[in-house]
Amino acid sequence: MKIERLPLNALRAFAEATREGSFKAAATRLNVTPGAVSRQVKQLEEYLDTVLFERQPNGVRPTAKGQLLAQDIDAGLQRIADAVAALHTQSQAAFSLLISAPPSFSQLWLLPRLEDFETRGEQVTISVDASQSFSEPSWHEEGARLALRYGRAPWSGVKGVQLFEDVLIPVCSPHLLERSPIRQPSDLLDHTLFEVSWRTQQRGGFPGWRDWFAAAGLTDTSLSGLRHYSLYGLALDQTIAARGVMLASYPLVADRLESGVLACPFGDAHALASPFTYELVMPRHGTPPTGVNSFIDWLLATATYFRQHNWLPHHPASL
C-alpha cells in the first residue's frame, strides 16, 4: 500500500487510544476532542473493514487484530522518532573542519597523530587540504577553516600560534651507516646529499647544506654530490632507500627516527636552527565554534607534548 493512501492521522489516534485505553485520554495527548478521536478510529475501522476496539463503559480495549496493528504502528513510530532524534543530534553537534597544511607536514606529523583526536568522540568532521598555498582561515556557523603553516612569523591579517620551532639535521638510513660510518661532518662529503628547496612566498632564504657545513666549521666546501628536490617526500624516499643523506626538518622525521627507519649520525650535535617555525593560523577576529575549539585545544596540547617529550634526542656519533 502506498504511504500517501494511509490515513496517518487516524493511525496516530488509534495508537494513542491503544496506549491510554481511553478516547478521552488520547484526545488530551493529541490536543483534540474525544469526539475527534472517536471519529478517526471509526474511519480507520471502516477503512480496514475490521473492528479494532471493544467499547466498554470505562474505556476501550483493543481486539486481537487491534493489538497486532498497535504493535506494528508503535514500532514504526519509534523508528521514525529515532531517525529524527539522530538527525537532530548530528545537526546540533557535528562541525566541519577543513585544515590546510603543507603536504609534508600533513603526511609526516599531523595525520599520524590525528587518530588520537578522532577516537575521543568529538563531533567534528575533519578534512585535510594538503597544499603549499596559503588558504585564508575563517569561522563558519557549522565549522571552520584553519591553516597549519611553515614559515616566518608574524602572519599578516591573521592570528598565529606557534606549535614548535624547527631545527635541521642530517639523517640517513641505518644501512648506509653500516656501509659507510659518518663520524664527523667532513664524512658527509663522500655521500650524495639531498636537499629540499622550500617554496615560500616569504622573503628570506631557507638554510641548506652550505649553511649547515658553514655552521659546522667547513667553509668553501665543494658540494658536487648535492641533489635538489621540490617535494619533501621524494628526498625522504631516497634517504630511506640508503641512497644518500638528507638535511631534514626534525619534526618531519621525528617519528621515523624513533622507529629506527632513519638515523641521525650526530644526534643533537650540529643541529642547525631554522628561521622558520610551524604555526597554527586562525582568523584574527571572532570566536571558533565549540566543536572546532576542541580540536584547537587538542592540537596545541599535542604540540606541547611533542616539544617536551619527542624533541631531538642525543644519539651516538656513529652506529
Coordinates of N, CA and C in Angstrom, one line a residue, residues 11-235:
L11 N -4.4 6.6 12.2 CA -3.4 5.7 12.8 C -2.8 6.2 14.1
R12 N -2.5 7.5 14.1 CA -1.9 8.2 15.3 C -3.0 8.1 16.4
A13 N -4.2 8.5 16.1 CA -5.3 8.5 17.1 C -5.5 7.1 17.6
F14 N -5.5 6.1 16.7 CA -5.6 4.7 17.2 C -4.5 4.3 18.1
A15 N -3.2 4.6 17.8 CA -2.1 4.2 18.6 C -2.2 4.9 20.0
E16 N -2.6 6.1 20.1 CA -2.7 6.8 21.4 C -3.8 6.2 22.2
A17 N -5.0 5.9 21.6 CA -6.1 5.3 22.3 C -5.7 3.9 22.8
T18 N -4.9 3.2 22.0 CA -4.5 1.9 22.5 C -3.6 2.0 23.7
R19 N -2.7 2.9 23.7 CA -1.8 3.1 24.8 C -2.5 3.6 26.1
E20 N -3.5 4.5 25.9 CA -4.2 5.1 27.0 C -5.4 4.3 27.5
G21 N -5.9 3.4 26.6 CA -7.1 2.7 26.9 C -8.3 3.6 27.1
S22 N -8.3 4.7 26.4 CA -9.4 5.7 26.5 C -9.3 6.7 25.4
F23 N -10.5 7.0 24.8 CA -10.5 8.0 23.7 C -10.3 9.4 24.4
K24 N -10.8 9.6 25.6 CA -10.6 10.9 26.3 C -9.1 11.2 26.6
A25 N -8.4 10.2 27.1 CA -7.0 10.4 27.4 C -6.2 10.6 26.2
A26 N -6.5 9.9 25.1 CA -5.8 10.0 23.9 C -6.0 11.4 23.3
A27 N -7.3 11.9 23.4 CA -7.6 13.3 22.9 C -6.8 14.3 23.7
T28 N -6.6 14.1 25.0 CA -5.7 15.1 25.7 C -4.3 15.1 25.2
R29 N -3.7 13.9 24.9 CA -2.4 13.9 24.4 C -2.2 14.5 23.0
L30 N -3.3 14.3 22.2 CA -3.2 14.8 20.9 C -3.8 16.2 20.7
N31 N -4.2 16.8 21.9 CA -4.8 18.1 21.9 C -6.0 18.3 20.9
V32 N -6.9 17.3 20.9 CA -8.1 17.4 20.2 C -9.2 16.9 21.1
T33 N -10.5 16.9 20.6 CA -11.6 16.5 21.4 C -11.7 15.0 21.4
P34 N -12.4 14.4 22.4 CA -12.6 12.9 22.4 C -13.5 12.5 21.2
G35 N -14.4 13.4 20.8 CA -15.2 13.1 19.6 C -14.4 12.9 18.4
A36 N -13.3 13.8 18.2 CA -12.5 13.7 17.1 C -11.7 12.4 17.0
V37 N -11.2 11.9 18.2 CA -10.5 10.6 18.3 C -11.5 9.5 17.9
S38 N -12.7 9.6 18.5 CA -13.7 8.5 18.2 C -14.0 8.4 16.7
R39 N -14.1 9.6 16.0 CA -14.4 9.6 14.6 C -13.2 9.1 13.8
Q40 N -12.0 9.4 14.2 CA -10.9 9.0 13.4 C -10.7 7.4 13.5
V41 N -10.9 6.9 14.8 CA -10.9 5.5 14.9 C -11.9 4.8 14.1
K42 N -13.2 5.3 14.1 CA -14.3 4.7 13.4 C -13.9 4.7 11.9
Q43 N -13.3 5.8 11.4 CA -13.0 5.9 10.0 C -11.9 4.8 9.6
L44 N -11.0 4.6 10.6 CA -9.9 3.6 10.4 C -10.5 2.2 10.3
E45 N -11.5 1.9 11.2 CA -12.2 0.6 11.2 C -12.9 0.4 9.9
E46 N -13.6 1.5 9.4 CA -14.3 1.3 8.1 C -13.3 1.1 7.0
Y47 N -12.1 1.8 7.1 CA -11.1 1.7 6.0 C -10.5 0.3 6.0
L48 N -10.3 -0.3 7.2 CA -9.8 -1.6 7.2 C -10.8 -2.7 7.2
D49 N -12.1 -2.3 7.4 CA -13.2 -3.3 7.5 C -13.0 -4.3 8.6
T50 N -12.5 -3.7 9.8 CA -12.1 -4.5 10.9 C -12.5 -3.8 12.2
V51 N -13.0 -4.5 13.2 CA -13.3 -3.8 14.5 C -11.9 -3.9 15.2
L52 N -11.5 -2.7 15.7 CA -10.2 -2.6 16.4 C -10.3 -2.4 17.9
F53 N -11.5 -2.0 18.4 CA -11.7 -1.8 19.8 C -13.0 -2.4 20.3
E54 N -12.9 -2.9 21.5 CA -14.1 -3.3 22.2 C -14.5 -2.1 23.1
R55 N -15.6 -1.4 22.8 CA -16.1 -0.3 23.6 C -16.7 -0.7 24.9
Q56 N -16.2 -0.2 26.0 CA -16.6 -0.5 27.3 C -17.0 0.8 28.1
P57 N -17.9 0.7 29.1 CA -18.3 1.9 29.8 C -17.1 2.7 30.4
N58 N -16.0 2.0 30.8 CA -14.9 2.7 31.5 C -13.7 2.9 30.5
G59 N -13.9 2.7 29.2 CA -12.8 2.9 28.3 C -12.9 1.9 27.1
V60 N -11.8 1.7 26.4 CA -11.8 0.9 25.3 C -10.6 -0.1 25.4
R61 N -10.8 -1.3 24.8 CA -9.8 -2.3 24.8 C -9.6 -2.9 23.4
P62 N -8.3 -2.9 22.9 CA -8.1 -3.4 21.5 C -8.5 -4.8 21.3
T63 N -9.0 -5.1 20.2 CA -9.3 -6.5 19.8 C -8.0 -7.2 19.5
A64 N -8.0 -8.5 19.2 CA -6.8 -9.2 18.9 C -6.1 -8.6 17.6
K65 N -6.9 -8.3 16.6 CA -6.3 -7.6 15.4 C -5.9 -6.2 15.8
G66 N -6.6 -5.6 16.6 CA -6.2 -4.2 17.1 C -4.8 -4.2 17.8
Q67 N -4.6 -5.2 18.6 CA -3.3 -5.4 19.3 C -2.2 -5.5 18.3
L68 N -2.4 -6.4 17.3 CA -1.3 -6.6 16.3 C -1.0 -5.3 15.6
L69 N -2.1 -4.6 15.2 CA -1.9 -3.4 14.4 C -1.2 -2.3 15.3
A70 N -1.5 -2.3 16.6 CA -0.9 -1.3 17.5 C 0.6 -1.6 17.7
Q71 N 1.0 -2.8 17.8 CA 2.4 -3.2 17.9 C 3.2 -2.7 16.7
D72 N 2.7 -3.0 15.5 CA 3.4 -2.6 14.3 C 3.5 -1.0 14.2
I73 N 2.3 -0.4 14.5 CA 2.4 1.1 14.5 C 3.4 1.7 15.5
D74 N 3.4 1.2 16.7 CA 4.4 1.6 17.7 C 5.8 1.5 17.2
A75 N 6.1 0.3 16.6 CA 7.4 0.0 16.1 C 7.8 1.0 15.0
G76 N 6.9 1.3 14.1 CA 7.2 2.2 13.0 C 7.4 3.6 13.5
L77 N 6.5 4.1 14.5 CA 6.6 5.4 15.0 C 7.9 5.6 15.8
Q78 N 8.4 4.5 16.5 CA 9.6 4.6 17.2 C 10.8 4.7 16.3
R79 N 10.8 4.0 15.2 CA 11.9 4.1 14.2 C 11.9 5.5 13.6
I80 N 10.8 6.1 13.4 CA 10.7 7.5 12.9 C 11.3 8.4 13.9
A81 N 10.9 8.2 15.2 CA 11.4 9.1 16.2 C 12.9 9.0 16.4
D82 N 13.4 7.8 16.3 CA 14.8 7.6 16.5 C 15.6 8.2 15.3
A83 N 15.1 8.1 14.1 CA 15.8 8.7 13.0 C 15.8 10.3 13.1
V84 N 14.7 10.8 13.5 CA 14.6 12.3 13.7 C 15.6 12.7 14.8
A85 N 15.6 12.0 15.9 CA 16.5 12.3 17.0 C 18.0 12.2 16.6
A86 N 18.3 11.2 15.8 CA 19.7 11.1 15.4 C 20.1 12.2 14.5
L87 N 19.2 12.6 13.6 CA 19.5 13.7 12.7 C 19.6 15.0 13.4
H88 N 18.7 15.2 14.4 CA 18.8 16.4 15.2 C 20.1 16.5 16.0
T89 N 20.6 15.4 16.5 CA 21.8 15.3 17.3 C 23.0 15.7 16.4
Q90 N 23.0 15.1 15.2 CA 24.1 15.4 14.2 C 24.1 16.8 13.8
S91 N 22.9 17.4 13.5 CA 22.9 18.8 13.1 C 23.3 19.7 14.2
Q92 N 23.0 19.3 15.4 CA 23.4 20.2 16.5 C 24.8 20.1 16.9
A93 N 25.4 18.9 16.8 CA 26.7 18.7 17.4 C 27.9 18.6 16.4
A94 N 27.6 18.2 15.1 CA 28.7 18.0 14.2 C 29.2 19.3 13.6
F95 N 30.5 19.4 13.5 CA 31.1 20.6 12.9 C 32.0 20.1 11.8
S96 N 32.1 20.9 10.8 CA 33.0 20.6 9.7 C 34.3 21.4 9.8
L97 N 35.4 20.8 9.8 CA 36.7 21.5 9.9 C 37.6 21.1 8.8
L98 N 38.0 22.1 8.0 CA 39.0 21.9 6.9 C 40.3 22.5 7.4
I99 N 41.4 21.6 7.3 CA 42.7 22.0 7.7 C 43.6 22.1 6.5
S100 N 44.1 23.3 6.2 CA 45.1 23.4 5.1 C 46.5 23.4 5.7
A101 N 47.3 22.5 5.1 CA 48.6 22.3 5.6 C 49.6 21.8 4.5
P102 N 50.9 22.1 4.6 CA 51.8 21.6 3.6 C 51.7 20.1 3.5
P103 N 51.9 19.5 2.3 CA 51.8 18.1 2.2 C 52.8 17.3 3.1
S104 N 54.0 17.8 3.2 CA 55.0 17.1 4.1 C 54.5 17.1 5.6
F105 N 54.0 18.2 6.1 CA 53.6 18.3 7.5 C 52.3 17.5 7.7
S106 N 51.4 17.5 6.7 CA 50.2 16.7 6.8 C 50.5 15.2 6.9
Q107 N 51.4 14.7 6.0 CA 51.7 13.3 5.9 C 52.5 12.8 7.1
L108 N 53.5 13.6 7.5 CA 54.6 13.1 8.4 C 54.4 13.4 9.8
W109 N 53.6 14.5 10.1 CA 53.4 14.8 11.5 C 51.9 14.8 11.9
L110 N 51.0 15.5 11.1 CA 49.6 15.7 11.5 C 48.8 14.3 11.5
L111 N 48.8 13.7 10.3 CA 48.0 12.5 10.1 C 48.3 11.4 11.1
P112 N 49.6 11.1 11.4 CA 49.8 10.0 12.3 C 49.3 10.3 13.7
R113 N 49.0 11.6 14.0 CA 48.5 11.9 15.4 C 47.0 12.2 15.4
L114 N 46.5 12.4 14.2 CA 45.1 12.8 14.1 C 44.1 11.7 14.7
E115 N 44.5 10.5 14.6 CA 43.6 9.4 15.1 C 43.4 9.6 16.6
D116 N 44.3 10.1 17.3 CA 44.1 10.3 18.8 C 43.0 11.3 19.0
F117 N 42.8 12.3 18.2 CA 41.7 13.2 18.4 C 40.4 12.5 17.9
E118 N 40.4 11.8 16.8 CA 39.2 11.2 16.3 C 38.6 10.1 17.2
T119 N 39.5 9.5 18.0 CA 39.0 8.4 18.9 C 38.4 9.0 20.2
R120 N 38.5 10.3 20.3 CA 37.9 10.9 21.5 C 36.4 11.2 21.4
G121 N 35.8 10.9 20.3 CA 34.4 11.0 20.1 C 33.9 12.4 19.9
E122 N 34.8 13.4 19.6 CA 34.3 14.7 19.3 C 33.5 14.8 18.0
Q123 N 32.4 15.5 18.0 CA 31.6 15.6 16.8 C 32.2 16.6 15.9
V124 N 33.3 16.3 15.3 CA 34.0 17.2 14.3 C 34.4 16.4 13.1
T125 N 33.9 16.8 12.0 CA 34.3 16.1 10.7 C 35.5 16.8 10.1
I126 N 36.6 16.1 10.0 CA 37.9 16.8 9.6 C 38.3 16.4 8.2
S127 N 38.6 17.4 7.4 CA 39.2 17.2 6.1 C 40.5 17.9 6.0
V128 N 41.5 17.3 5.3 CA 42.8 17.9 5.2 C 43.1 18.3 3.8
D129 N 43.4 19.6 3.6 CA 43.8 20.1 2.2 C 45.3 20.2 2.2
A130 N 46.0 19.2 1.6 CA 47.5 19.3 1.6 C 47.9 20.2 0.5
S131 N 48.3 21.4 0.8 CA 48.7 22.4 -0.2 C 49.8 23.3 0.4
Q132 N 50.7 23.7 -0.5 CA 51.7 24.7 -0.1 C 51.1 26.1 -0.1
S133 N 50.0 26.3 -0.9 CA 49.5 27.6 -0.9 C 48.7 28.0 0.3
F134 N 48.9 29.2 0.7 CA 48.2 29.7 2.0 C 46.7 29.9 1.7
S135 N 45.9 29.3 2.6 CA 44.4 29.5 2.5 C 44.0 30.3 3.7
E136 N 43.2 31.3 3.4 CA 42.7 32.2 4.4 C 41.9 31.5 5.4
P137 N 42.2 31.5 6.7 CA 41.4 30.8 7.7 C 40.1 31.6 8.0
S138 N 39.1 30.9 8.4 CA 37.8 31.5 8.6 C 36.9 30.7 9.6
W139 N 36.0 31.4 10.3 CA 35.0 30.7 11.1 C 33.7 30.6 10.3
H140 N 32.9 29.6 10.5 CA 31.6 29.4 9.9 C 30.6 29.0 11.0
E141 N 29.4 29.1 10.6 CA 28.3 28.7 11.6 C 28.5 27.3 12.0
E142 N 28.8 26.4 11.1 CA 28.9 25.0 11.4 C 30.3 24.4 11.3
G143 N 31.3 25.3 11.4 CA 32.7 24.8 11.2 C 33.7 25.9 11.1
A144 N 34.8 25.5 10.5 CA 35.9 26.5 10.3 C 36.9 26.0 9.3
R145 N 37.8 26.9 8.9 CA 38.9 26.5 8.0 C 40.1 27.1 8.8
L146 N 41.1 26.2 9.1 CA 42.3 26.5 9.8 C 43.5 26.2 8.8
A147 N 44.6 26.9 9.1 CA 45.8 26.6 8.3 C 47.0 26.3 9.3
L148 N 47.7 25.3 8.8 CA 49.0 25.0 9.5 C 50.1 25.4 8.5
R149 N 51.0 26.3 8.9 CA 51.9 26.8 8.0 C 53.3 26.7 8.5
Y150 N 54.3 26.6 7.6 CA 55.7 26.6 7.9 C 56.3 27.8 7.3
G151 N 56.8 28.7 8.1 CA 57.3 30.0 7.6 C 57.8 30.9 8.7
R152 N 57.9 32.1 8.4 CA 58.5 33.1 9.3 C 57.4 34.0 9.8
A153 N 57.1 33.9 11.1 CA 56.0 34.7 11.7 C 56.6 36.2 11.8
P154 N 55.6 37.2 11.9 CA 54.2 37.0 12.0 C 53.5 36.9 10.7
W155 N 52.2 36.5 10.7 CA 51.5 36.3 9.5 C 50.5 37.5 9.4
S156 N 50.5 38.1 8.2 CA 49.7 39.3 8.1 C 48.2 39.0 8.1
G157 N 47.4 39.8 8.8 CA 46.0 39.8 8.8 C 45.3 38.6 9.5
V158 N 46.1 37.8 10.2 CA 45.6 36.6 10.9 C 46.3 36.4 12.2
K159 N 45.8 35.5 13.0 CA 46.4 35.2 14.3 C 47.2 33.9 14.2
G160 N 48.5 34.0 14.6 CA 49.3 32.8 14.5 C 49.7 32.3 15.9
V161 N 49.6 31.0 16.1 CA 50.1 30.4 17.4 C 51.2 29.4 17.1
Q162 N 52.3 29.6 17.6 CA 53.4 28.7 17.3 C 53.2 27.3 17.9
L163 N 53.4 26.3 17.1 CA 53.4 24.9 17.5 C 54.7 24.5 18.0
F164 N 55.8 24.7 17.2 CA 57.1 24.5 17.7 C 58.1 25.1 16.7
E165 N 59.3 25.3 17.1 CA 60.4 25.8 16.3 C 60.9 24.7 15.4
D166 N 61.9 25.0 14.6 CA 62.4 23.9 13.7 C 64.0 23.9 13.8
V167 N 64.5 22.7 13.7 CA 66.0 22.6 13.5 C 66.2 21.6 12.4
L168 N 67.3 21.8 11.7 CA 67.7 21.0 10.5 C 68.8 20.0 10.9
I169 N 68.7 18.8 10.6 CA 69.7 17.8 11.0 C 69.9 16.8 9.8
P170 N 71.1 16.3 9.7 CA 71.4 15.3 8.7 C 70.8 14.0 9.1
V171 N 70.1 13.3 8.3 CA 69.5 12.0 8.6 C 69.8 11.0 7.4
C172 N 69.9 9.8 7.7 CA 70.2 8.8 6.7 C 69.6 7.4 7.1
S173 N 69.7 6.5 6.3 CA 69.3 5.1 6.6 C 70.4 4.4 7.5
P174 N 69.9 3.6 8.5 CA 70.9 2.9 9.3 C 71.8 2.0 8.4
H175 N 71.2 1.5 7.3 CA 72.0 0.6 6.4 C 73.2 1.4 5.7
L176 N 72.9 2.7 5.5 CA 74.0 3.5 4.9 C 75.1 3.6 5.9
L177 N 74.8 3.8 7.2 CA 75.8 4.0 8.2 C 76.6 2.7 8.4
E178 N 75.9 1.5 8.2 CA 76.7 0.3 8.3 C 77.7 0.1 7.2
R179 N 77.4 0.6 6.0 CA 78.3 0.5 4.9 C 79.4 1.6 5.0
S180 N 79.0 2.8 5.4 CA 80.0 3.9 5.5 C 79.7 4.8 6.7
P181 N 80.4 4.5 7.8 CA 80.1 5.2 9.0 C 80.4 6.7 8.8
I182 N 79.5 7.5 9.5 CA 79.7 9.0 9.5 C 80.0 9.5 10.9
R183 N 81.2 9.9 11.1 CA 81.7 10.2 12.4 C 81.9 11.7 12.6
Q184 N 82.1 12.4 11.5 CA 82.4 13.9 11.6 C 81.8 14.5 10.3
P185 N 81.5 15.8 10.4 CA 80.9 16.5 9.2 C 81.5 16.3 7.9
S186 N 82.8 16.2 7.9 CA 83.5 16.1 6.6 C 83.2 14.7 5.9
D187 N 82.8 13.7 6.7 CA 82.5 12.4 6.2 C 81.3 12.5 5.2
L188 N 80.4 13.5 5.4 CA 79.3 13.6 4.6 C 79.6 13.9 3.1
L189 N 80.8 14.5 2.9 CA 81.2 14.9 1.5 C 81.4 13.6 0.6
D190 N 81.5 12.5 1.3 CA 81.6 11.2 0.5 C 80.3 10.6 0.1
H191 N 79.2 11.3 0.4 CA 77.9 10.8 0.2 C 77.1 11.8 -0.7
T192 N 76.1 11.2 -1.4 CA 75.1 12.1 -2.1 C 74.3 12.8 -1.0
L193 N 74.1 14.1 -1.2 CA 73.4 14.9 -0.3 C 72.1 15.4 -0.9
F194 N 71.0 15.1 -0.2 CA 69.6 15.5 -0.6 C 69.2 16.8 0.1
E195 N 68.6 17.7 -0.7 CA 68.2 19.0 -0.1 C 66.8 19.4 -0.7
V196 N 65.9 19.8 0.1 CA 64.6 20.2 -0.3 C 64.6 21.7 -0.5
S197 N 64.2 22.2 -1.7 CA 64.1 23.6 -2.0 C 62.7 24.0 -1.6
W198 N 62.5 24.6 -0.4 CA 61.2 25.0 0.1 C 60.7 26.1 -0.8
R199 N 59.4 26.0 -1.1 CA 58.7 27.1 -1.8 C 57.9 27.9 -0.8
T200 N 58.2 29.2 -0.7 CA 57.5 30.0 0.2 C 57.4 31.4 -0.4
Q201 N 56.3 32.1 -0.1 CA 56.1 33.4 -0.6 C 56.8 34.5 0.3
Q202 N 57.4 34.0 1.4 CA 58.0 34.9 2.3 C 59.5 35.2 1.9
R203 N 59.9 36.4 2.2 CA 61.3 36.7 1.8 C 62.3 36.1 2.9
G204 N 63.5 35.9 2.4 CA 64.5 35.3 3.4 C 64.7 33.9 3.0
G205 N 66.0 33.6 2.7 CA 66.4 32.3 2.2 C 66.2 31.2 3.3
F206 N 65.9 30.0 2.9 CA 65.8 28.9 3.8 C 67.2 28.2 3.8
P207 N 67.7 27.9 5.0 CA 69.1 27.3 5.0 C 69.2 26.0 4.4
G208 N 70.3 25.7 3.8 CA 70.5 24.4 3.1 C 71.9 23.8 3.6
W209 N 72.3 22.9 2.8 CA 73.6 22.2 3.1 C 74.8 23.1 3.3
R210 N 74.9 24.1 2.4 CA 76.0 25.1 2.5 C 76.0 25.8 3.9
D211 N 74.8 26.2 4.3 CA 74.7 26.8 5.6 C 75.1 25.8 6.7
W212 N 74.6 24.6 6.6 CA 74.9 23.6 7.6 C 76.4 23.3 7.7
F213 N 77.1 23.2 6.6 CA 78.6 22.9 6.6 C 79.3 24.2 7.2
A214 N 78.8 25.4 6.8 CA 79.5 26.6 7.4 C 79.3 26.6 8.9
A215 N 78.1 26.2 9.4 CA 77.9 26.2 10.9 C 78.8 25.1 11.5
A216 N 79.1 24.1 10.8 CA 79.9 23.0 11.3 C 81.4 23.3 11.2
G217 N 81.7 24.5 10.6 CA 83.1 24.9 10.5 C 83.8 24.5 9.2
L218 N 83.0 24.0 8.3 CA 83.6 23.7 7.0 C 83.1 24.7 5.9
T219 N 84.0 25.6 5.6 CA 83.7 26.7 4.6 C 84.3 26.4 3.3
D220 N 83.8 27.0 2.2 CA 84.3 26.8 0.9 C 84.3 25.3 0.5
T221 N 83.3 24.7 0.9 CA 83.1 23.2 0.6 C 82.5 23.0 -0.8
S222 N 83.1 22.2 -1.6 CA 82.5 21.8 -2.8 C 81.5 20.7 -2.7
L223 N 80.2 21.0 -3.0 CA 79.1 20.1 -2.9 C 78.8 19.5 -4.2
S224 N 79.7 18.7 -4.7 CA 79.4 18.1 -6.1 C 78.3 17.1 -6.1
G225 N 78.1 16.5 -4.9 CA 77.0 15.4 -4.9 C 75.7 15.9 -4.4
L226 N 75.4 17.2 -4.5 CA 74.2 17.8 -4.0 C 73.0 17.6 -5.0
R227 N 71.9 17.1 -4.5 CA 70.7 17.0 -5.3 C 69.5 17.7 -4.7
H228 N 68.8 18.5 -5.5 CA 67.7 19.3 -5.0 C 66.4 18.6 -5.4
Y229 N 65.4 18.7 -4.4 CA 64.1 18.2 -4.7 C 63.1 19.3 -4.3
S230 N 62.0 19.3 -5.1 CA 60.9 20.3 -4.7 C 59.9 19.7 -3.8
L231 N 59.9 18.3 -3.7 CA 58.9 17.7 -2.8 C 59.7 16.9 -1.7
Y232 N 59.2 17.1 -0.5 CA 59.9 16.5 0.7 C 59.9 15.0 0.6
G233 N 58.7 14.5 0.1 CA 58.6 13.0 0.1 C 59.6 12.3 -0.8
L234 N 59.9 13.0 -1.9 CA 60.9 12.4 -2.9 C 62.3 12.3 -2.2
A235 N 62.7 13.3 -1.5 CA 64.0 13.3 -0.8 C 64.0 12.3 0.3

